[in-house]
Short mmCIF file of C-alpha atoms in Angstrom, two decimals:
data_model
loop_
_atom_site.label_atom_id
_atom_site.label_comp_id
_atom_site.label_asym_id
_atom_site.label_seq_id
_atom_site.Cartn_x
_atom_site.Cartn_y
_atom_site.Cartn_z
CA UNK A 1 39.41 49.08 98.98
CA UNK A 2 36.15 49.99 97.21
CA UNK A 3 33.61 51.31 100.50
CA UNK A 4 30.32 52.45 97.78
CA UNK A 5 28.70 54.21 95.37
CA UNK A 6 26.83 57.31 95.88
CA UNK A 7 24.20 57.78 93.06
CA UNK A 8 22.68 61.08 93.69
CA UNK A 9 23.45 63.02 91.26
CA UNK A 10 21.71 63.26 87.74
CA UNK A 11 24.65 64.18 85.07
CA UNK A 12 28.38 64.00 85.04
CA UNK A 13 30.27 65.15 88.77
CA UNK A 14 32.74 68.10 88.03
CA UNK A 15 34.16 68.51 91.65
CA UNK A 16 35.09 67.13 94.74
CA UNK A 17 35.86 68.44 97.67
CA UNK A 18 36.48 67.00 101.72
CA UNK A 19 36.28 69.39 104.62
CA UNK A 20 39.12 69.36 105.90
CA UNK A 21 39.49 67.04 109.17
CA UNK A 22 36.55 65.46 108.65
CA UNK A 23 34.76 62.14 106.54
CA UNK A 24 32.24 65.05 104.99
CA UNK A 25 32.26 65.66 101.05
CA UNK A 26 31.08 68.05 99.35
CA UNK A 27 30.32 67.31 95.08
CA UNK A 28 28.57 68.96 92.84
CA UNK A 29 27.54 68.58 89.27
CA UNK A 30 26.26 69.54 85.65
CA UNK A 31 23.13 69.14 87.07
CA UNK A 32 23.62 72.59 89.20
CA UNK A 33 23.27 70.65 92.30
CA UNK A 34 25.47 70.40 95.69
CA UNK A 35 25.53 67.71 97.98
CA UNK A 36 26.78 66.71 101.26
CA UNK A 37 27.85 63.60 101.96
CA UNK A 38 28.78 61.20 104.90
CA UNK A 39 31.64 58.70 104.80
CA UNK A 40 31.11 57.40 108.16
CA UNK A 41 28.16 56.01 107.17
CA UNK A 42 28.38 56.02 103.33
CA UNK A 43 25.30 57.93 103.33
CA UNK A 44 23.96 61.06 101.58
CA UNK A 45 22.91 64.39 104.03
CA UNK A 46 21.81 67.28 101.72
CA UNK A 47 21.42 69.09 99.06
CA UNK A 48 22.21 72.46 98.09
CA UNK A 49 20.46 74.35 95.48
CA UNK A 50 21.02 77.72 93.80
CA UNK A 51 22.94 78.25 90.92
CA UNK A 52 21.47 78.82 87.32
CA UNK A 53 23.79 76.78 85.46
CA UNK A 54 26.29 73.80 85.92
CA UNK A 55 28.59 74.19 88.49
CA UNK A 56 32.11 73.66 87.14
CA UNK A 57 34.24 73.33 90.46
CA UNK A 58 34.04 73.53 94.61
CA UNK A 59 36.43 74.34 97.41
CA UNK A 60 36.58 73.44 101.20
CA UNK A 61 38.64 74.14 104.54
CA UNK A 62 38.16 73.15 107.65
CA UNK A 63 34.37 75.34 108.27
CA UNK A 64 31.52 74.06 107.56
CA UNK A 65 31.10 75.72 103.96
CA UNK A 66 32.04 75.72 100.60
CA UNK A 67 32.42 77.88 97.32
CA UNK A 68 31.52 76.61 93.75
CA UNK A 69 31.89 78.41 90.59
CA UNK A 70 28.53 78.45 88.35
CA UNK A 71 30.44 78.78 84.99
CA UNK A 72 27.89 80.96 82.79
CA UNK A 73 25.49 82.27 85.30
CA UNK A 74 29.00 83.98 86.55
CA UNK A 75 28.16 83.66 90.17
CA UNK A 76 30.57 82.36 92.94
CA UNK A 77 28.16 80.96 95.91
CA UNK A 78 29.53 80.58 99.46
CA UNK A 79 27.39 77.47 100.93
CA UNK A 80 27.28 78.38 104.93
CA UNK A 81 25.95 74.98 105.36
CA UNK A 82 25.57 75.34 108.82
CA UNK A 83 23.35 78.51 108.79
CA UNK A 84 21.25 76.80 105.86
CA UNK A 85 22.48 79.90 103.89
CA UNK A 86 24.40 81.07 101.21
CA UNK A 87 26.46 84.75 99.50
CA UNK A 88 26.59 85.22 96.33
CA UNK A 89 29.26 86.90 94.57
CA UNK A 90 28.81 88.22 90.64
CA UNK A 91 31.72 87.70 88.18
CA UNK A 92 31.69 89.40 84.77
CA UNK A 93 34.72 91.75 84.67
CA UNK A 94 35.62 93.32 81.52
CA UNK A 95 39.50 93.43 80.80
CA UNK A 96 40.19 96.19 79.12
CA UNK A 97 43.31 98.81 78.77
CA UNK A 98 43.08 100.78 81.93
CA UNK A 99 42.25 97.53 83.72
CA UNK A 100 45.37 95.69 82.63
CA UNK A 101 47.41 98.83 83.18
CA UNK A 102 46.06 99.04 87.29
CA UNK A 103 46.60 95.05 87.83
CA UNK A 104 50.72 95.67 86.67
CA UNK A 105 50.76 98.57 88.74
CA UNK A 106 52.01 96.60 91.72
CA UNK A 107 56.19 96.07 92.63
CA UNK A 108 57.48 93.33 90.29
CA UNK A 109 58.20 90.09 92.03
CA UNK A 110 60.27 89.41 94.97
CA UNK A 111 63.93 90.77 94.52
CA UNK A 112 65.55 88.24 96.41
CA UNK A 113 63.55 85.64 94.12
CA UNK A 114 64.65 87.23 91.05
CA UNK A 115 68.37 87.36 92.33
CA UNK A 116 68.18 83.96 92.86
CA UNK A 117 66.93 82.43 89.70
CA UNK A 118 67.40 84.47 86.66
CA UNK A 119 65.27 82.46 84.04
CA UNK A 120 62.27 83.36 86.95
CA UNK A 121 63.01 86.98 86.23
CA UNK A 122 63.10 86.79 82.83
CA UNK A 123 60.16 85.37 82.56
CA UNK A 124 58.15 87.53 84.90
CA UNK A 125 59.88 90.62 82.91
CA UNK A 126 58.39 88.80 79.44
CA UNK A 127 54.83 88.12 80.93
CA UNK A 128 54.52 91.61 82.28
CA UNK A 129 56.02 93.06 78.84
CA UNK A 130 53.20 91.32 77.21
CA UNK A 131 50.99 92.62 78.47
CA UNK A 132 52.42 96.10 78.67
CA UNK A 133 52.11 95.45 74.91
CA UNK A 134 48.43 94.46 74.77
CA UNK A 135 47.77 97.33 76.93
CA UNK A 136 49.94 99.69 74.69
CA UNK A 137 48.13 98.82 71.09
CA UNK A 138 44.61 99.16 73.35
CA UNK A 139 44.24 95.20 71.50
CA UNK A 140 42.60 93.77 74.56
CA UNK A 141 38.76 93.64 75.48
CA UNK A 142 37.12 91.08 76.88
CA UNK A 143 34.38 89.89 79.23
CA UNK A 144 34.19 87.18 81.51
CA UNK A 145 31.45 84.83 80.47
CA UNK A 146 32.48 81.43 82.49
CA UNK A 147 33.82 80.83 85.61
CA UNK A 148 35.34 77.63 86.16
CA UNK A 149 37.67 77.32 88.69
CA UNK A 150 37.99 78.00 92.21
CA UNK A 151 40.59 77.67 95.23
CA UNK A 152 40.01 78.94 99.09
CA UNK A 153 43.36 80.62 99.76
CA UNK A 154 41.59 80.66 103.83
CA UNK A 155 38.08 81.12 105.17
CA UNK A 156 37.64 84.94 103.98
CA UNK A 157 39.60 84.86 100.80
CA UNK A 158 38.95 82.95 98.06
CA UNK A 159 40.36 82.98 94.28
CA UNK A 160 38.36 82.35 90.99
CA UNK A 161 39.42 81.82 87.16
CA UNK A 162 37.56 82.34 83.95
CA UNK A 163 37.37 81.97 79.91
CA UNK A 164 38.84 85.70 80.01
CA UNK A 165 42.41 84.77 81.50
CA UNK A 166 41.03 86.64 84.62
CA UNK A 167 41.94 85.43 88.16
CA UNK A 168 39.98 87.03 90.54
CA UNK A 169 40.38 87.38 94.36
CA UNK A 170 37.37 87.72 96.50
CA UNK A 171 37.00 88.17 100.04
CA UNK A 172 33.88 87.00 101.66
CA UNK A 173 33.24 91.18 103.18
CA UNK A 174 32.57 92.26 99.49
CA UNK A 175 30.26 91.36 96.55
CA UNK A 176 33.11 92.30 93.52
CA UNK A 177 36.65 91.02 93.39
CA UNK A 178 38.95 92.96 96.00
CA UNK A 179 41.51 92.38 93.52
CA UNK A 180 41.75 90.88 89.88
CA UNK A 181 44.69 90.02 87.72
CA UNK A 182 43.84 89.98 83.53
CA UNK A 183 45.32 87.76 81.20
CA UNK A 184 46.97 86.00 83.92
CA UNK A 185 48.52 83.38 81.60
CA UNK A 186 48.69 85.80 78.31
CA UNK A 187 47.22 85.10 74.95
CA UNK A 188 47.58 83.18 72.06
CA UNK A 189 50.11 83.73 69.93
CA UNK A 190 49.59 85.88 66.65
CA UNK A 191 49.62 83.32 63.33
CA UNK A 192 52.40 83.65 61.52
CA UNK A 193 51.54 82.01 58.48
CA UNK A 194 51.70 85.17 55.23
CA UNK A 195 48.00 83.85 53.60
CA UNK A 196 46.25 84.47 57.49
CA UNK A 197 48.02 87.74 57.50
CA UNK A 198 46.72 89.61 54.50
CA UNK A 199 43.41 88.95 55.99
CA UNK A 200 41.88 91.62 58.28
CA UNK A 201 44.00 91.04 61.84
CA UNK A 202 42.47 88.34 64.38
CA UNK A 203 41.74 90.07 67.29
CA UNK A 204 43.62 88.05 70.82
CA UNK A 205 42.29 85.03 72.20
CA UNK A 206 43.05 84.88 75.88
CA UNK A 207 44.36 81.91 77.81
CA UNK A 208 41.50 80.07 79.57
CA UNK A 209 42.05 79.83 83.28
CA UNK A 210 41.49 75.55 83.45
CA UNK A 211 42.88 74.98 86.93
CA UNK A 212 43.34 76.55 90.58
CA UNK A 213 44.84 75.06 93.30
CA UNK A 214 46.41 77.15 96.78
CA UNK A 215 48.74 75.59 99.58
CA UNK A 216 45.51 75.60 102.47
CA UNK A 217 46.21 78.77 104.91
CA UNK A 218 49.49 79.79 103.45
CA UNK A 219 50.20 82.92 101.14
CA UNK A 220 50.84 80.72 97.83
CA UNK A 221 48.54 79.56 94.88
CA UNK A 222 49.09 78.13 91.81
CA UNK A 223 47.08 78.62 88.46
CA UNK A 224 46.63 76.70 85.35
CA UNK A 225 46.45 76.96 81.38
CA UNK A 226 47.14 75.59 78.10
CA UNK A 227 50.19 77.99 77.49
CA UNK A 228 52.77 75.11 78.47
CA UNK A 229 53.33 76.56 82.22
CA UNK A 230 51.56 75.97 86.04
CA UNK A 231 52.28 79.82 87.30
CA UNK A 232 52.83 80.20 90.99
CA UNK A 233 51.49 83.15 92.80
CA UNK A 234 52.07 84.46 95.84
CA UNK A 235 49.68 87.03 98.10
CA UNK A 236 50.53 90.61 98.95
CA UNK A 237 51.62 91.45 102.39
CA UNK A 238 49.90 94.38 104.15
CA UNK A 239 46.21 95.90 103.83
CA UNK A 240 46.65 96.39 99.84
CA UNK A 241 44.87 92.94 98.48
CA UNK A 242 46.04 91.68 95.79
CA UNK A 243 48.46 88.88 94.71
CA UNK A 244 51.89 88.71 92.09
CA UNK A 245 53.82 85.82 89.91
CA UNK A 246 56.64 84.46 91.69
CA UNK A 247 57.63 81.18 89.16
CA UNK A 248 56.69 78.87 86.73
CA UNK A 249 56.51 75.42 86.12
CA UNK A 250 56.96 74.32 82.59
CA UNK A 251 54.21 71.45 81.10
CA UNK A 252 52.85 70.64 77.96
CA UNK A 253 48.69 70.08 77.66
CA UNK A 254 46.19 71.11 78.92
CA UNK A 255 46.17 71.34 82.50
CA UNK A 256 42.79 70.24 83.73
CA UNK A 257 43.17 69.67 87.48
CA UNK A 258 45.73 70.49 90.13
CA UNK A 259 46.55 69.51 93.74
CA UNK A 260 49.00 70.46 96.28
CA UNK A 261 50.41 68.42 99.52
CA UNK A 262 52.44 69.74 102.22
CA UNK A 263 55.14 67.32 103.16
CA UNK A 264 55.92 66.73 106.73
CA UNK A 265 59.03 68.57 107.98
CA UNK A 266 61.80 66.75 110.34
CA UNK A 267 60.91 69.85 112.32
CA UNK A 268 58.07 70.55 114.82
CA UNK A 269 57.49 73.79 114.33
CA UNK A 270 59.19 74.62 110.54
CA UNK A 271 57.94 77.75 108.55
CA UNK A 272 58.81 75.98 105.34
CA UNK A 273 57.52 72.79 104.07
CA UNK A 274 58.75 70.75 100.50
CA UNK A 275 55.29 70.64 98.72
CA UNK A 276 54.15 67.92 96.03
CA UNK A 277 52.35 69.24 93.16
CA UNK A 278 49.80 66.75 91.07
CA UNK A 279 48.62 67.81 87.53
CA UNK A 280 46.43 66.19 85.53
CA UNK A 281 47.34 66.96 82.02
CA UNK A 282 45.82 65.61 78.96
CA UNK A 283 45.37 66.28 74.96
CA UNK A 284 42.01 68.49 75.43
CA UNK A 285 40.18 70.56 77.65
CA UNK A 286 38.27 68.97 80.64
CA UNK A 287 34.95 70.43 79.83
CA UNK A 288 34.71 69.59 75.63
CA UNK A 289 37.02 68.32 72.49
CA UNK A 290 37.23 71.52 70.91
CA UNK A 291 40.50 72.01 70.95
CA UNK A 292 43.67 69.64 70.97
CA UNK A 293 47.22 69.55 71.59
CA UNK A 294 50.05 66.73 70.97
CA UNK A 295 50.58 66.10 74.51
CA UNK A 296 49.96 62.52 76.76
CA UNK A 297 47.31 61.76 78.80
CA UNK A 298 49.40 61.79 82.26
CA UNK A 299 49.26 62.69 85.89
CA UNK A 300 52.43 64.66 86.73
CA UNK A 301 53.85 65.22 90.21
CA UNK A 302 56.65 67.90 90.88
CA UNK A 303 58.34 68.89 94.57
CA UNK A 304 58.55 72.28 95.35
CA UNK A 305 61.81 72.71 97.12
CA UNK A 306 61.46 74.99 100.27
CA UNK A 307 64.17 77.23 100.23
CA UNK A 308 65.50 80.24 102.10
CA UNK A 309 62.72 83.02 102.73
CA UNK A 310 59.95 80.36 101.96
CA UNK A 311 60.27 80.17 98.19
CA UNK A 312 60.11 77.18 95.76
CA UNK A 313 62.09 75.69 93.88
CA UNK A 314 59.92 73.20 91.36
CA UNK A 315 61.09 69.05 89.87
CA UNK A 316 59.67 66.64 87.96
CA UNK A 317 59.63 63.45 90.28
CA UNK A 318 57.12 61.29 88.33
CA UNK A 319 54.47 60.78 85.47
CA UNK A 320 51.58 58.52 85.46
CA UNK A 321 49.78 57.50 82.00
#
């Protein structure tokens, strides 16, 4: 049933976000403003001020803080609401050769995963040739200049996505990303019509990271694009940060919002859980029409089967216009 309407905020609200065990909310806005909000008593507490443009996206767990993502003034801002205080973190890495080179320079993904599912390691092989490739013909430069996305993997580590196909992990001990993985969901494909090719050669246009979502205190995250697939990624064990694709989940659209739900286990103590993924796909991007795809307007939810050695296994179960 409908409980209110909160009016606070002066232009369009770009994220939502509950801490977690709790009736607090945390929103923010276009109009570069966070606030804090009571559902107990439907009222309004604070507001948060700080960034320099509009904030595109926000994240909570169960402390009382949050991180938002200030698209162009490239700053990621952890609110310590309680301590009336905030760190910021500055974005604006460069992708370049060497730096796509380092990021692939980890162990490809899990061996029992690929002996499992084939099509998973083919796919990882083809995303990491790619970029090989990219790397190779020295064809790749870019610079973040948006952030839009965010998703608290815990209460330290956090994970950010930009208009450079960068996803960025950032622990709350350091002011640069600990770790950062570029191109994350490739680039465009190269025309192919003969007229575009006598011209001089179009330089690649990275995927733009649109979505982040992570299973709360677990080792698993998912990211989001318009290149037809939700990519799952998975953390690094030991002291070397840094994280590495483990599947894919096919969709057509753009992907402008995802969610993730731990199902409850027969179990009372189970280290693996089924988990329902939501996506909210539609024909353009979330933020402006400049760009559209033939695709429907839908909400899709998929299961990730929990299988042996905690991995996924993904399925459509439903799709809501």
């Amino acid at each position: 049933r409908h409980l209110g309407v909160f009016h606070q905020h002066k232009d369009a609200v770009t994220g939502l976000a509950f801490r977690r065990g709790t009736n607090h909310l945390y929103s923010c806005s276009l109009d570069r403003m966070v606030k804090l909000w009571n559902i107990d008593d439907l009222g309004y507490m604070d507001t948060l001020f700080g960034h320099q443009d509009s904030i595109a996206a926000i994240a909570a767990l169960q402390r009382e803080q949050a991180v938002t993502v200030g698209c162009r003034d490239k700053t990621v801002r952890l609110w310590k609401i309680a301590d009336d205080s905030q760190l910021v973190f500055r974005g604006g890495a460069a992708t370049d050769q060497h730096r796509i080179t380092k990021s692939l320079a980890a162990p490809d993904a899990d061996p029992e995963l690929a002996e499992r599912n084939p099509r998973v390691r083919a796919s990882i092989a083809a995303h990491h040739d790619e970029l090989r490739a990219l790397a190779a013909a020295d064809a790749a430069d870019f610079t973040e200049q948006c952030i839009d996305c965010v998703a608290m993997i815990d209460e330290e580590c956090f994970v950010t996505g930009s208009d450079s196909g960068a996803i960025c992990l950032w622990s709350v001990q350091k002011k640069k990303p600990v770790f950062i993985h570029h191109l994350a969901h490739g680039v465009f494909p190269s025309p192919t019509d003969t007229a575009e090719q006598q011209q001089p050669p179009i330089p690649p246009r990275p995927f733009w990271i649109s979505a982040l979502c992570a299973v709360p205190l677990t080792d698993l995250f998912l990211s989001a694009s318009s290149d037809g697939a939700i990519r799952l990624w998975r953390m690094r064990a030991g002291k070397v940060p840094g994280f590495d694709l483990v599947n894919f989940i096919a969709v057509k659209g753009f992907v402008n919002g995802l969610s993730v739900c731990e199902l409850p286990s027969d179990e009372l103590v189970s280290p693996k859980r089924d988990i329902v993924v939501a996506a909210a796909v539609g024909q353009e991007p979330r933020l402006g029409r400049w760009d559209k795809m033939s695709a429907r307007n839908v909400i899709k939810l998929y299961t990730l089967k929990a299988l042996p050695q905690n991995h996924f296994e993904a399925n459509v179960i439903a799709k809501y216009p």
